[in-house]
mmCIF file of C-alpha atoms and ligand atoms in Angstrom:
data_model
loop_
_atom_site.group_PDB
_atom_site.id
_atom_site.type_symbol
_atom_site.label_atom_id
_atom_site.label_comp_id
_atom_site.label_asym_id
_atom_site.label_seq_id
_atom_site.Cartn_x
_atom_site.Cartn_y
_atom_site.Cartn_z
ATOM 1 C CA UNK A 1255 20.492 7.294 -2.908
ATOM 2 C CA UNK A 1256 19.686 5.853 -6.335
ATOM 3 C CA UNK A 1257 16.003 3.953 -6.481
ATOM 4 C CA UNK A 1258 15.982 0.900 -5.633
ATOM 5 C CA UNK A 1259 15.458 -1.999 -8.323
ATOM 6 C CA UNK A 1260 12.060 -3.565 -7.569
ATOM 7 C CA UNK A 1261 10.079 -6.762 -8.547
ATOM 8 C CA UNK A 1262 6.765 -6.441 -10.524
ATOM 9 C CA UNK A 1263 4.134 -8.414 -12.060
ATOM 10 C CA UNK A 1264 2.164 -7.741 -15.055
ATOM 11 C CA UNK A 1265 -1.045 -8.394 -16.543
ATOM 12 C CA UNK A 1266 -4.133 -7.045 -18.745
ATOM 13 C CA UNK A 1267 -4.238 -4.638 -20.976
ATOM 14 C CA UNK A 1268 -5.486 -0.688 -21.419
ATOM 15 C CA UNK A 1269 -4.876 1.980 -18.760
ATOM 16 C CA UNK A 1270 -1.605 0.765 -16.432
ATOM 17 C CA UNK A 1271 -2.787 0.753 -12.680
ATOM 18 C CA UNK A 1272 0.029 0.063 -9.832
ATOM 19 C CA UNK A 1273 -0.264 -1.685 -7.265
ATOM 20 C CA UNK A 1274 1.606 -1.026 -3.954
ATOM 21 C CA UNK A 1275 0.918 -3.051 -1.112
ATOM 22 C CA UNK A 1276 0.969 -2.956 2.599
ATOM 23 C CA UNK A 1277 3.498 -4.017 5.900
ATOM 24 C CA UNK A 1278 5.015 -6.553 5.611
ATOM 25 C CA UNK A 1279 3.702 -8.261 2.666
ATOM 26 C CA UNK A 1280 4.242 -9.039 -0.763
ATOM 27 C CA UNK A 1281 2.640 -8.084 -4.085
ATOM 28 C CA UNK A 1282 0.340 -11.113 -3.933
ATOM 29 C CA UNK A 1283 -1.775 -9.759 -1.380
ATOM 30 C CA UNK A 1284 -3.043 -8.028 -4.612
ATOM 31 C CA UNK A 1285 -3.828 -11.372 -6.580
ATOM 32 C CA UNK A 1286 -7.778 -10.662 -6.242
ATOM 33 C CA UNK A 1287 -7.729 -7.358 -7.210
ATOM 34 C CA UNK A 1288 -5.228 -7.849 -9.938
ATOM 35 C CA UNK A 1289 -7.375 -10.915 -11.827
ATOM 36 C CA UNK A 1290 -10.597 -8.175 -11.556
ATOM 37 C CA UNK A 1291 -8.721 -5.067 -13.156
ATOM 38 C CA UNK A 1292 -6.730 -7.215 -15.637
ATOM 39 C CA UNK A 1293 -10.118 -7.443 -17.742
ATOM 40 C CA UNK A 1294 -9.704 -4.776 -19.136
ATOM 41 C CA UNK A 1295 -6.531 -2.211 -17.907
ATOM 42 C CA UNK A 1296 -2.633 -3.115 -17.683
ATOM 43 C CA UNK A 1297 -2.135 -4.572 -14.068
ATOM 44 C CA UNK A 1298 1.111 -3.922 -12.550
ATOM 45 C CA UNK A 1299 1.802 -5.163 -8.902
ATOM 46 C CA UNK A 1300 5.112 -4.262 -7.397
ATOM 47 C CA UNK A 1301 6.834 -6.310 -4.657
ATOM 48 C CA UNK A 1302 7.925 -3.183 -2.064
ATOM 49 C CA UNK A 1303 12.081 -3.370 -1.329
ATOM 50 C CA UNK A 1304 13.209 -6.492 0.455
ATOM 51 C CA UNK A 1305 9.486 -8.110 0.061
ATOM 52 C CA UNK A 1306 8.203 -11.091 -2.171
ATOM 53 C CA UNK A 1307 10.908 -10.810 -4.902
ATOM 54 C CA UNK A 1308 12.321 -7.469 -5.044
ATOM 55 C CA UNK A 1309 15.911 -7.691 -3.278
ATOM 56 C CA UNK A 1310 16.617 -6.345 0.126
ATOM 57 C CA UNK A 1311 17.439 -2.485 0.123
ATOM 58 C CA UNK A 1312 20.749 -0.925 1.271
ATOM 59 C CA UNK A 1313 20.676 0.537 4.641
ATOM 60 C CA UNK A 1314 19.085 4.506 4.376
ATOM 61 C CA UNK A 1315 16.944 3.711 1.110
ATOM 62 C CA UNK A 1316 13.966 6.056 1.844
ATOM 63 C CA UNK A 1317 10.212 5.621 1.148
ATOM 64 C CA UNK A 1318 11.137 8.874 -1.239
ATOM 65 C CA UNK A 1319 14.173 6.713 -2.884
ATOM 66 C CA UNK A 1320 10.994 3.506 -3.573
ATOM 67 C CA UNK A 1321 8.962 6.286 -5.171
ATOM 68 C CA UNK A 1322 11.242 6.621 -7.930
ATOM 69 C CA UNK A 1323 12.050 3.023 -7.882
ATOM 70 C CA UNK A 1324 8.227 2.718 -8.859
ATOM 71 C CA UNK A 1325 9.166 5.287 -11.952
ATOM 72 C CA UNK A 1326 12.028 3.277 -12.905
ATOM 73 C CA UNK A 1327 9.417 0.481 -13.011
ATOM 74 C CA UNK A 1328 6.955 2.731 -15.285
ATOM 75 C CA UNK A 1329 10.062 3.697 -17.736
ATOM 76 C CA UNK A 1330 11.029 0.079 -18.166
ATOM 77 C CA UNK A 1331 7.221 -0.630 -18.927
ATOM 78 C CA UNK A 1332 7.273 2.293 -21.694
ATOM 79 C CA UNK A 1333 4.302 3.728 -19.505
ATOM 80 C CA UNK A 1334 3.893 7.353 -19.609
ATOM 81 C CA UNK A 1335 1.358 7.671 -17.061
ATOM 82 C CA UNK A 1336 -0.236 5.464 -14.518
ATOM 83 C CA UNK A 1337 -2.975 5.638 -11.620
ATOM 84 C CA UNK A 1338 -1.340 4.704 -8.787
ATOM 85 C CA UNK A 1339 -2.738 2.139 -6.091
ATOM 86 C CA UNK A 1340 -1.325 2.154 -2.324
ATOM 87 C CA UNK A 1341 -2.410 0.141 0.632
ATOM 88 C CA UNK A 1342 -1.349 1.410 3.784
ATOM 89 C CA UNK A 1343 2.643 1.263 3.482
ATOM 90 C CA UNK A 1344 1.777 1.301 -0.217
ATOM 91 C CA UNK A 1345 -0.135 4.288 0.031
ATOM 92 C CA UNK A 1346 3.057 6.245 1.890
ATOM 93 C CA UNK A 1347 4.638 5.531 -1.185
ATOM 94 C CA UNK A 1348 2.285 6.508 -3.543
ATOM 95 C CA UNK A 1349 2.083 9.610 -1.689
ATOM 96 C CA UNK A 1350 5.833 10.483 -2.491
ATOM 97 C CA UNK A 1351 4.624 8.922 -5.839
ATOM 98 C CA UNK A 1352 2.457 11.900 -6.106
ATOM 99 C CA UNK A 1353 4.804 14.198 -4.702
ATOM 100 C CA UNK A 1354 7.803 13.800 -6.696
ATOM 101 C CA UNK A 1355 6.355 12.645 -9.814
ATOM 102 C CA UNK A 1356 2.830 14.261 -10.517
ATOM 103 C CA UNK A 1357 3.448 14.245 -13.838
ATOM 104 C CA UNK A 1358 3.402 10.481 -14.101
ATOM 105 C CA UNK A 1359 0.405 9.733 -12.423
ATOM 106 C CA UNK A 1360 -3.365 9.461 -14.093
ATOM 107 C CA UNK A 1361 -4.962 9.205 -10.732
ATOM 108 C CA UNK A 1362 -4.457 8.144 -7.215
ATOM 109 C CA UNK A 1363 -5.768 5.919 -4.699
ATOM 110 C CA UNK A 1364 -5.133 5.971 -1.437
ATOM 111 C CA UNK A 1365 -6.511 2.523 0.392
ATOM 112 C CA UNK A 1366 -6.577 2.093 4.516
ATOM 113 C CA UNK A 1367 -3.839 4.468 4.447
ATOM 114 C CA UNK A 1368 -2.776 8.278 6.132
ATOM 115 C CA UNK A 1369 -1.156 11.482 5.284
ATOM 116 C CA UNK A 1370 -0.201 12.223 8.192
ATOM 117 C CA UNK A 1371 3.806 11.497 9.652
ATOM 118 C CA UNK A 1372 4.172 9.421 12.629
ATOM 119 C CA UNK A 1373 4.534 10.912 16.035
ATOM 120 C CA UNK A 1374 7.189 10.658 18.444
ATOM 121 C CA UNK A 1375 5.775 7.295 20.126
ATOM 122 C CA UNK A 1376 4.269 5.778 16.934
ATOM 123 C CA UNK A 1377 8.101 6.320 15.415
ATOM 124 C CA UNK A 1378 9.825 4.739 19.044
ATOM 125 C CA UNK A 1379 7.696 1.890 18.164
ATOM 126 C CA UNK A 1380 8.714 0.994 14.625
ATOM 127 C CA UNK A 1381 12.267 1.442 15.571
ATOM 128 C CA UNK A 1382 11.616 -0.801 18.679
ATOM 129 C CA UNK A 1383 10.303 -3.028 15.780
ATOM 130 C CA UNK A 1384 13.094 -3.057 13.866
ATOM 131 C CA UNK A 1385 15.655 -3.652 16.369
ATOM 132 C CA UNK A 1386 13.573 -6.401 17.696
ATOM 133 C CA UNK A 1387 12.920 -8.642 14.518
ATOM 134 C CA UNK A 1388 16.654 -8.304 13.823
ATOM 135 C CA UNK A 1389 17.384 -9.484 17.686
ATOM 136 C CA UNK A 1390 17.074 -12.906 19.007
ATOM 137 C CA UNK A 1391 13.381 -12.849 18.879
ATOM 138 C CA UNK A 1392 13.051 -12.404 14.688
ATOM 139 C CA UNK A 1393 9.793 -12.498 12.998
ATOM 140 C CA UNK A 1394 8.194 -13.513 16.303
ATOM 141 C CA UNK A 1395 8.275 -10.124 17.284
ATOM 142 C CA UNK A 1396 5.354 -10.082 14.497
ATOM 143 C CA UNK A 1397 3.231 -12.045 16.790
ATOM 144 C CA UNK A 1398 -0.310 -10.877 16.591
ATOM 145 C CA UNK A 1399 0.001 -8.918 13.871
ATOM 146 C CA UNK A 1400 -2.160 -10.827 11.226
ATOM 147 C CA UNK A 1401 -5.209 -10.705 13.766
ATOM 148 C CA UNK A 1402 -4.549 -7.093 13.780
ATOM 149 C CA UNK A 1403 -4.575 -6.623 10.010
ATOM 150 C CA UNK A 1404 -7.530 -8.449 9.292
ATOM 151 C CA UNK A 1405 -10.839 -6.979 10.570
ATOM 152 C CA UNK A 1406 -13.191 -9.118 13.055
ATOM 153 C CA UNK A 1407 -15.710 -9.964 10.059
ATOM 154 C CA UNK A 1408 -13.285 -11.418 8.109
ATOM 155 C CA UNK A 1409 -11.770 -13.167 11.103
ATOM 156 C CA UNK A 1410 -15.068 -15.022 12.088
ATOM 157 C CA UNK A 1411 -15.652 -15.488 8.147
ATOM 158 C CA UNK A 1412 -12.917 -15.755 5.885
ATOM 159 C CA UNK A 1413 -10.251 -17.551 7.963
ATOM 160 C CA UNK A 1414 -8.363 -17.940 4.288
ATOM 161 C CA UNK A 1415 -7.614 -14.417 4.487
ATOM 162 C CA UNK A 1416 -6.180 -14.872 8.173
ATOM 163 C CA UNK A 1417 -4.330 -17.844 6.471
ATOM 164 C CA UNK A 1418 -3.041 -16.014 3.666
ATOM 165 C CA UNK A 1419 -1.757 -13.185 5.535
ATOM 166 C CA UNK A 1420 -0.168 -15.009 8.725
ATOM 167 C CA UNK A 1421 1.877 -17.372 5.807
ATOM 168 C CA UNK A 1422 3.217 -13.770 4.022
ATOM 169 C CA UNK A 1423 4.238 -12.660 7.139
ATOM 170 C CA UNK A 1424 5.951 -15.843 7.893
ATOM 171 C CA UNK A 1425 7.912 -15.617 4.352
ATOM 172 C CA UNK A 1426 9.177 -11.490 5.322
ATOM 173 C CA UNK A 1427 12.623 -11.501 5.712
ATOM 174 C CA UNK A 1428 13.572 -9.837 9.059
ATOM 175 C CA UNK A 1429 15.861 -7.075 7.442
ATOM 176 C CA UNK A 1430 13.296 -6.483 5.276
ATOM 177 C CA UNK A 1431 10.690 -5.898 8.284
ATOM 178 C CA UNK A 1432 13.474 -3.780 9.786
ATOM 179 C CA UNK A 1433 13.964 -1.838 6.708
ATOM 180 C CA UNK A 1434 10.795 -1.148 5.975
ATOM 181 C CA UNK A 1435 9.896 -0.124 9.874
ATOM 182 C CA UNK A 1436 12.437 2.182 9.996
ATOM 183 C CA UNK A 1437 11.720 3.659 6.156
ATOM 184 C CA UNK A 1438 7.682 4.237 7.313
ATOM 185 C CA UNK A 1439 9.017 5.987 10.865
ATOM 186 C CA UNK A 1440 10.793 8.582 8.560
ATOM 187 C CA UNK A 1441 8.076 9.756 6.030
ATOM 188 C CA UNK A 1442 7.077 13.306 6.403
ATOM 189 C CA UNK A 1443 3.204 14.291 6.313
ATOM 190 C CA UNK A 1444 1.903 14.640 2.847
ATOM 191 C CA UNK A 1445 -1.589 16.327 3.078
ATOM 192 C CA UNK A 1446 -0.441 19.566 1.357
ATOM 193 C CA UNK A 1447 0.405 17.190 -1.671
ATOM 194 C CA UNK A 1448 -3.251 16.367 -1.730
ATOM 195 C CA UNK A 1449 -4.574 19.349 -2.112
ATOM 196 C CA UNK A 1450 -2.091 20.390 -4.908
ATOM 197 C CA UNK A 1451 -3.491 17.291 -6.845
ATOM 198 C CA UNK A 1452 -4.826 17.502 -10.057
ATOM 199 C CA UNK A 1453 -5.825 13.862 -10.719
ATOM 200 C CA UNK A 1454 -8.967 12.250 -10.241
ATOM 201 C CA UNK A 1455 -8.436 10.071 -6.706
ATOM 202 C CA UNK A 1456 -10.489 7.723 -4.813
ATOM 203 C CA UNK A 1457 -9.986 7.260 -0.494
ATOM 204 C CA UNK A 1458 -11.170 3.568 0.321
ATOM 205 C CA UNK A 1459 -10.858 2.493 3.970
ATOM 206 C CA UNK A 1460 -12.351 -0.705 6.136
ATOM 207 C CA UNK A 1461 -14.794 0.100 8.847
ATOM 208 C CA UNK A 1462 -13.387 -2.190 10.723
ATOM 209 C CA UNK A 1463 -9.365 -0.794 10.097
ATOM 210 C CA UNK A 1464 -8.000 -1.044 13.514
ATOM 211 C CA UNK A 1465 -4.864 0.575 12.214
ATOM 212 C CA UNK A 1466 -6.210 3.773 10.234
ATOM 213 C CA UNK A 1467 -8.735 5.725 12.008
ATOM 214 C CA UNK A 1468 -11.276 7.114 10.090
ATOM 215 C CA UNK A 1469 -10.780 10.630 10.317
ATOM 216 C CA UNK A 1470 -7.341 9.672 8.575
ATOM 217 C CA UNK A 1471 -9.474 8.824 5.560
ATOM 218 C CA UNK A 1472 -11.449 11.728 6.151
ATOM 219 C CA UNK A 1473 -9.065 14.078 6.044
ATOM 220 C CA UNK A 1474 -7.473 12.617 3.020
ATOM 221 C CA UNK A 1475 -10.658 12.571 1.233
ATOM 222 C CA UNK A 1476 -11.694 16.381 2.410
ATOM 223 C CA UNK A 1477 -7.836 17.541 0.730
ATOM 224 C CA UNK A 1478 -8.888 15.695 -2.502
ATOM 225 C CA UNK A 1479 -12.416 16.972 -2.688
ATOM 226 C CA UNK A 1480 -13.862 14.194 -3.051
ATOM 227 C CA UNK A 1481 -16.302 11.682 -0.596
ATOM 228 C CA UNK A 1482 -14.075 8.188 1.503
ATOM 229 C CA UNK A 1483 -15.517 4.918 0.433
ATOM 230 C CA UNK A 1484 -15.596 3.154 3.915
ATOM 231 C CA UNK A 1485 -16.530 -0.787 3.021
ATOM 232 C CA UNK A 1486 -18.587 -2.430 5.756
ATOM 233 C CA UNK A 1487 -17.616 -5.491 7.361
ATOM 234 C CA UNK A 1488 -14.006 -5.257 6.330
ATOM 235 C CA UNK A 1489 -10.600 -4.224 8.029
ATOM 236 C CA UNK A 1490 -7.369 -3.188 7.315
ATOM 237 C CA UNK A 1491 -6.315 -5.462 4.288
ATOM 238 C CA UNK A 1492 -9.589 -4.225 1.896
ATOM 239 C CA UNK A 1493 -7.891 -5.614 -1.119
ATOM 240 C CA UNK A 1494 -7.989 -9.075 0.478
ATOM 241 C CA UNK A 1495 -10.974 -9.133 2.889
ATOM 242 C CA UNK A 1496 -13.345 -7.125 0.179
ATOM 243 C CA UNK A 1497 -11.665 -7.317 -3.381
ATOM 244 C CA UNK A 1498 -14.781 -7.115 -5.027
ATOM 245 C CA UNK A 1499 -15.863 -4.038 -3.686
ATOM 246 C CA UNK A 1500 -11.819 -2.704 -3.674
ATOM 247 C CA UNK A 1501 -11.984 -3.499 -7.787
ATOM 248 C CA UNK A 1502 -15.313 -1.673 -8.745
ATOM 249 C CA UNK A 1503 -14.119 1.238 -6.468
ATOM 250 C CA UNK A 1504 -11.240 1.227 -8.370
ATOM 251 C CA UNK A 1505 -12.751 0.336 -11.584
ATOM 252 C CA UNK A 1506 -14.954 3.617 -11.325
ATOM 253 C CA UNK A 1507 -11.804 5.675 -10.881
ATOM 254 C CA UNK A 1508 -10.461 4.218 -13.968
ATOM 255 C CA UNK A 1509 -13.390 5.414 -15.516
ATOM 256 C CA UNK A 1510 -13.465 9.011 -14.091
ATOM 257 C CA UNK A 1511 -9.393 8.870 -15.745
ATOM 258 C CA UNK A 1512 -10.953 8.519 -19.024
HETATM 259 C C1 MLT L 2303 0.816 -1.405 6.662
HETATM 260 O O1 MLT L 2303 -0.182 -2.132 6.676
HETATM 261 O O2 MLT L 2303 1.443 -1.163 5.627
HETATM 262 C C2 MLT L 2303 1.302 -0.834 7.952
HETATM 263 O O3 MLT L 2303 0.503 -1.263 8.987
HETATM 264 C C3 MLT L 2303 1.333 0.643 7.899
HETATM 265 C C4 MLT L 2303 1.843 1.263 9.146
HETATM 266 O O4 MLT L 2303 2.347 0.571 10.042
HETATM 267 O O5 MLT L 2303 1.757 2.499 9.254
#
């Protein structure tokens, strides 16, 4: 499977950071984040396969194949090296990021995200998924899932956030959904590429995350070596609900890349 060809944004200037984002959104769920870096690195947010802009994937492209896609993104940029940003579905990729291409990356960070492969009923379920939003029912069988992304604070206080999130989801294109659903249910675990990393890293999680338990960051963080940043008040879209806290955590790994 060649990588697929994938959308990106750019702005800024100085170290390149990537930015991967989460199910099933669309690089703009970055927008925050991205004005905050872009002070003073190179900001590059990439639209996942079938999301936002990049076009729809053919049938079997793996979260393995979008790692390299990613690369292809780097070698059009003339970038070298980057430190490599995932969210969640993001984060699986920057995971196979880290795998497959270790020498590309400066540092990784792994936001409200896991190591850890699906199990048998967590993989049912995203297949159920995918056959579903292709089926009569289409993206209603995403029904619910904003409240689930965004964490009770931010529910009660930043109903933008809800807003923003329920009107990506509304723009996903079912294959896409499907695609990516039935991509996440194949990834393998990756914690034994954490502890062969040699990058500085940074594990940033919402206490509120009702999708990633906390020992998922946990563990992450323990493989790295280094402590999880769990933001209070905040759930499982950080870069949205908290993207002032999300940009100086990530603004002190840019400095520990230095
Ligand atoms: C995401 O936010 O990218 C997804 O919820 C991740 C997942 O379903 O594992």
């Amino acid at each position: 499977m060649t990588a697929p060809e994938l959308a990106f944004g750019e702005a800024g200037h100085g170290t390149t950071v990537v930015l991967l984002h989460g199910f099933p959104l669309e690089r703009s769920m970055w927008d925050e984040v991205t004005d905050g870096l872009a002070e003073d690195s190179h900001v590059v947010p990439i639209d996942l396969p079938g999301f936002g802009r990049s076009p729809l994937p053919a049938d079997g492209t793996s979260l393995d194949d979008v790692a390299d896609g990613v690369v292809s993104v780097l070698d059009a940029l003339s970038v070298d090296t980057a430190v490599v940003v995932g969210l969640s579905m993001g984060g699986y990729v920057a995971l196979a990021v880290a795998e497959r291409h270790p020498q590309r990356l400066a540092g990784l960070a792994l936001v409200n995200t896991k190591a850890s492969a699906d199990d048998d009923t967590a993989k049912a379920k995203r297949l159920d998924l995918a056959e579903a939003v292709q089926g009569p029912a289409g993206l209603r069988a995403l029904r619910g899932m904003a409240d689930t992304l965004v964490g009770a604070y931010s529910r009660a206080h930043r109903p933008d956030v809800l807003t923003a999130v329920e009107a990506m989801i509304a723009r996903a294109e079912p294959a896409a959904v499907a695609w990516g659903a039935r991509a996440m249910a194949e990834r393998p675990d990756r914690h034994h590429v954490l502890e062969a990393l040699d990058v500085p890293a940074l594990v940033l999680t919402g206490e509120e995350d009702a999708l990633m338990p906390l020992s998922a960051a946990q563990q992450m963080a323990e493989s790295l070596g280094v402590e999880p940043v769990v933001l209070p008040q905040c759930g499982h879209l950080s870069a949205m609900e908290s993207p002032e806290e999300v940009t100086e955590a990530l603004r002190d790994l840019l400095r520990r890349t230095r």
